Coordinates of C-alpha atoms in Angstrom, one line a residue:
M449 CA 98.4 81.4 115.3
N450 CA 100.2 84.3 113.6
A451 CA 99.9 85.1 109.9
H452 CA 103.3 83.6 108.9
D453 CA 102.6 80.3 110.6
Y454 CA 99.1 80.2 109.2
I455 CA 100.4 80.5 105.6
L456 CA 103.1 77.9 106.3
Y457 CA 100.7 75.4 107.9
K458 CA 98.2 75.9 105.0
Q459 CA 100.9 75.1 102.4
I460 CA 102.2 72.0 104.4
Q461 CA 98.6 70.7 104.5
W462 CA 98.3 71.2 100.7
A463 CA 101.4 69.1 100.3
H464 CA 100.1 66.3 102.5
R465 CA 96.7 66.3 100.7
N466 CA 98.5 65.8 97.4
N467 CA 100.9 63.1 98.8
I468 CA 103.9 65.4 98.2
M469 CA 106.9 64.4 100.4
L470 CA 108.5 67.2 102.4
I471 CA 112.0 67.5 103.6
G472 CA 113.9 70.0 105.9
S473 CA 115.8 73.1 104.8
K474 CA 119.0 71.0 105.1
G475 CA 117.5 67.8 103.7
N476 CA 117.3 65.5 106.7
R477 CA 117.6 68.5 109.1
G478 CA 115.4 71.5 109.6
Y479 CA 111.7 72.1 109.5
K480 CA 110.0 69.9 106.9
A481 CA 108.6 72.6 104.5
Y482 CA 110.5 71.9 101.3
T483 CA 109.5 69.6 98.4
Q484 CA 111.9 66.9 97.5
N485 CA 112.3 68.3 94.0
L486 CA 111.4 71.7 92.5
N487 CA 108.7 70.5 90.1
D488 CA 106.7 69.2 93.1
N489 CA 106.3 72.8 94.2
L490 CA 105.3 74.1 90.8
F491 CA 102.2 73.9 88.6
E492 CA 104.5 73.4 85.6
P493 CA 108.2 73.0 85.3
L494 CA 110.2 76.2 84.8
L495 CA 110.4 77.2 81.2
P496 CA 114.1 77.5 80.0
E497 CA 113.7 81.3 79.7
V498 CA 112.2 81.6 83.2
K499 CA 114.9 79.4 84.7
G500 CA 117.4 81.7 83.1
N501 CA 115.8 84.7 84.7
F502 CA 116.2 83.2 88.1
E503 CA 119.8 81.9 87.5
E504 CA 120.9 85.4 86.3
A505 CA 119.4 87.1 89.4
D506 CA 121.1 87.5 92.7
G507 CA 118.4 86.1 94.9
G508 CA 119.8 82.5 94.9
E509 CA 116.4 81.0 94.3
L510 CA 117.7 78.0 92.5
T511 CA 120.9 77.4 94.4
G512 CA 121.3 74.9 97.2
N513 CA 119.7 71.5 97.9
P514 CA 117.0 72.1 98.6
C515 CA 116.8 75.5 96.9
K516 CA 114.7 78.4 98.2
M517 CA 112.0 77.9 95.6
Q518 CA 111.4 74.4 96.9
A519 CA 109.9 75.9 100.1
V520 CA 106.1 75.4 100.0
H521 CA 105.8 79.0 101.3
S522 CA 108.1 80.4 98.7
S523 CA 107.1 83.7 97.2
S524 CA 109.0 83.1 94.0
A525 CA 107.2 79.7 93.5
L526 CA 103.9 81.4 94.0
G527 CA 104.8 84.1 91.5
V528 CA 105.8 81.4 88.9
N529 CA 102.7 79.4 89.6
I530 CA 100.5 82.4 88.9
F531 CA 102.3 84.0 85.9
Q532 CA 104.4 81.5 84.0
Y533 CA 101.3 79.6 82.7
W534 CA 100.1 82.7 80.8
K535 CA 103.6 83.3 79.3
R536 CA 103.7 79.7 78.1
I537 CA 100.3 79.8 76.3
N538 CA 101.0 83.3 75.0
Q539 CA 97.9 84.8 76.6
I540 CA 99.7 87.5 78.6
P541 CA 96.9 90.2 78.2
V542 CA 94.6 87.9 80.2
I543 CA 96.7 88.0 83.3
A544 CA 97.6 91.7 82.8
A545 CA 93.9 92.5 82.7
A546 CA 93.2 90.3 85.7
C547 CA 95.8 92.3 87.6
E548 CA 93.8 95.4 86.7
F549 CA 96.5 97.0 84.6
Y550 CA 93.9 97.6 81.9
N551 CA 90.6 96.2 80.6
R552 CA 90.1 92.9 78.9
N553 CA 90.0 94.4 75.4
N554 CA 93.6 95.6 75.5
N555 CA 96.2 93.4 73.8
T556 CA 99.4 95.4 74.2
S557 CA 101.2 93.1 76.7
Q558 CA 103.7 90.9 75.0
D559 CA 106.0 89.1 77.4
I560 CA 106.6 88.2 81.1
N561 CA 110.0 88.0 82.8
F562 CA 111.0 87.4 86.4
E563 CA 113.7 88.9 88.6
V564 CA 114.3 92.0 86.4
K565 CA 116.7 94.8 87.5
F566 CA 116.4 98.5 86.7
S567 CA 119.4 100.6 87.7
I568 CA 118.6 103.7 89.9
N569 CA 121.9 105.5 89.5
D570 CA 125.5 104.7 88.5
K571 CA 126.5 105.4 92.1
F572 CA 124.9 102.2 93.3
R573 CA 126.6 98.9 92.5
F574 CA 123.5 96.7 92.9
S575 CA 119.9 97.2 91.7
P576 CA 116.9 95.5 93.3
N577 CA 115.2 92.6 91.6
I578 CA 111.6 93.2 90.6
D579 CA 109.6 89.9 90.9
V580 CA 107.6 90.0 87.7
V581 CA 107.8 92.4 84.7
I582 CA 105.2 92.4 81.9
T583 CA 106.6 94.0 78.8
N584 CA 104.2 95.9 76.5
S585 CA 104.3 96.8 72.8
P586 CA 106.4 99.9 71.9
K587 CA 103.1 101.8 71.0
S588 CA 101.6 101.2 74.5
R589 CA 101.1 104.1 76.8
F590 CA 102.8 102.1 79.6
K591 CA 106.1 100.4 78.6
V592 CA 105.9 97.9 81.4
F593 CA 103.7 96.6 84.1
V594 CA 105.6 95.4 87.2
I595 CA 104.6 93.3 90.1
E596 CA 106.1 93.1 93.6
C597 CA 105.0 89.8 95.0
K598 CA 104.6 89.0 98.7
F599 CA 103.7 85.7 100.4
S600 CA 104.7 84.6 103.9
E601 CA 107.7 86.8 104.1
A602 CA 105.6 89.9 104.6
Y603 CA 104.6 88.5 108.0
S604 CA 108.1 87.4 109.0
S605 CA 109.4 88.4 112.4
Q606 CA 112.5 89.7 110.7
K607 CA 112.4 93.5 110.7
H608 CA 112.7 95.1 107.2
S609 CA 115.1 97.8 106.2
G610 CA 114.6 101.5 105.7
I611 CA 116.1 103.7 103.0
D612 CA 119.9 104.0 102.9
P613 CA 120.8 107.7 103.4
K614 CA 122.9 107.4 100.2
Y615 CA 119.6 107.5 98.2
I616 CA 118.3 110.6 100.1
E617 CA 121.5 112.5 99.3
L618 CA 121.0 112.2 95.5
D619 CA 118.5 115.1 95.0
T620 CA 118.2 114.6 91.3
I621 CA 116.5 111.2 91.5
W622 CA 113.6 112.7 93.6
E623 CA 112.9 115.8 91.5
D624 CA 109.4 114.8 90.3
I625 CA 108.3 112.8 93.3
P626 CA 108.5 115.2 96.2
N627 CA 106.0 113.4 98.4
L628 CA 107.8 110.1 98.2
Y629 CA 111.0 112.0 98.9
Q630 CA 109.7 113.5 102.1
F631 CA 108.3 110.2 103.1
A632 CA 111.6 108.4 102.3
K633 CA 113.4 110.7 104.7
T634 CA 111.2 109.5 107.5
I635 CA 112.2 105.9 107.0
S636 CA 115.9 106.6 106.6
P637 CA 118.0 104.9 107.7
D638 CA 115.5 102.8 109.6
D639 CA 111.8 102.2 109.1
G640 CA 109.9 102.4 112.4
Q641 CA 106.5 103.1 110.9
F642 CA 105.6 100.0 108.8
T643 CA 105.4 96.5 110.0
Y644 CA 104.2 94.4 107.1
L645 CA 104.5 96.6 104.0
H646 CA 108.2 97.2 103.0
P647 CA 108.0 100.8 101.5
A648 CA 111.7 101.2 101.1
Q649 CA 111.8 98.3 98.6
L650 CA 108.8 99.7 96.7
I651 CA 110.4 103.2 96.6
K652 CA 113.6 101.7 95.1
H653 CA 111.6 99.9 92.5
I654 CA 109.9 103.2 91.6
L655 CA 113.2 105.0 91.4
G656 CA 114.7 102.4 89.0
L657 CA 111.6 102.3 86.9
K658 CA 111.4 106.1 86.7
E659 CA 115.0 106.3 85.7
K660 CA 114.5 103.7 82.9
F661 CA 111.1 104.7 81.6
G662 CA 110.0 108.0 83.1
K663 CA 107.4 108.5 85.9
N664 CA 104.4 108.1 83.7
K665 CA 105.4 105.1 81.6
F666 CA 105.1 102.2 84.1
R667 CA 102.5 100.8 86.5
L668 CA 103.4 99.0 89.7
L669 CA 101.3 96.4 91.4
Y670 CA 101.8 95.2 95.0
L671 CA 100.4 91.7 94.9
W672 CA 100.2 90.2 98.4
Y673 CA 98.8 87.3 100.3
D674 CA 96.1 88.3 102.7
T675 CA 95.4 86.7 106.0
I676 CA 92.9 87.3 108.8
G677 CA 93.0 89.2 112.1
P678 CA 95.0 92.3 113.2
E679 CA 98.0 91.5 111.0
S680 CA 95.7 91.7 107.9
A681 CA 94.1 94.9 109.1
T682 CA 97.5 96.5 109.7
H683 CA 98.8 95.4 106.3
H684 CA 95.7 96.9 104.6
R685 CA 96.2 100.2 106.4
E686 CA 99.9 100.4 105.5
I687 CA 99.1 99.7 101.9
N688 CA 96.5 102.4 101.7
E689 CA 98.9 104.9 103.3
F690 CA 101.5 104.2 100.7
I691 CA 98.9 104.4 97.9
K692 CA 98.0 107.9 99.0
I693 CA 101.7 109.0 98.9
T694 CA 102.3 107.6 95.4
K695 CA 99.0 109.1 94.1
A696 CA 100.1 112.6 95.3
D697 CA 103.2 112.2 93.1
G698 CA 101.3 110.9 90.1
V699 CA 102.9 107.4 90.3
Y700 CA 100.7 104.6 89.0
F701 CA 100.7 102.2 92.0
H702 CA 97.9 99.9 93.1
A703 CA 97.5 96.8 95.3
M704 CA 95.6 93.5 95.1
S705 CA 95.6 90.4 97.2
Y706 CA 96.5 87.0 95.6
Q707 CA 93.1 85.8 96.8
E708 CA 91.3 88.6 94.8
L709 CA 93.3 87.8 91.7
I710 CA 92.7 84.0 91.9
I711 CA 89.0 84.5 92.5
K712 CA 88.8 86.8 89.5
L713 CA 90.6 84.3 87.3
S714 CA 88.5 81.4 88.6
E715 CA 85.2 83.2 87.9
E716 CA 86.2 84.2 84.3
Y717 CA 88.4 81.4 83.1
R718 CA 87.7 78.1 84.9
G719 CA 86.2 76.5 81.8
A720 CA 89.0 77.3 79.4
H721 CA 91.9 76.8 81.9
K722 CA 90.5 74.2 84.2
D723 CA 93.8 72.5 85.4
Y724 CA 95.5 75.8 86.1
I725 CA 92.5 77.3 88.0
N726 CA 92.0 74.1 90.0
Y727 CA 95.7 74.2 91.0
V728 CA 96.0 77.8 92.1
S729 CA 92.6 78.0 93.7
G730 CA 93.0 74.6 95.5
R731 CA 96.4 75.6 96.8
Y732 CA 96.2 79.3 97.6
L733 CA 92.5 80.0 98.4

């Protein structure tokens, strides 16, 4: 069984164990991997502000019947299930510290938003959506902590894109990241090097964040769902290769698996946040 199917099957079994009825991607048609309603796929219903984040984005996560977020293997649903809870109870520093952005004694993080865009350059009509953005206080060294979340889609058979040559042609956006620039040229227009990591997407996030805040004012986390076997080993290797490139340019980038994050949260906060921990650990570990 490949990694994508393993994740999908695991989530379908979670639904069956919890007596959650599944439907196809077209309702009565398609593979039955979607919950009948959105709330069945979430730990808590979407907060109005969070719902607004997704409605304003261009990913179409909440459009259609069923919508994309109703898929049990939805990356956006996983991100909401992990992060929205801490926004609702106003304990954002807890999840920021668990993501290893800083230690537990730091309280600078103030808000969490989803599907946030940062423009790279006026020449580009569209800006990529960043899955999760933690906003910090104005006095914080880092203005934002940002998270790129990956679930089953990292292991999809669909080939990911490289860097459009239009980005390479704009010399000014690469001035203080020469190593990423040289690497970007090797995956433009197509990426024949990486199978599971999507470096072109991460580079565009870095460019947008750098344009908005400056190279040293943000931290980027790649939060991914680990599996077993050769696909996991390759994913690990690709992540480590990208970390080396970003480190050479002084970009604050690190990676963590969802499993690592959930285990850390479980060990430290099960007593105080029992229902949340039971849900995320029971479903995603």
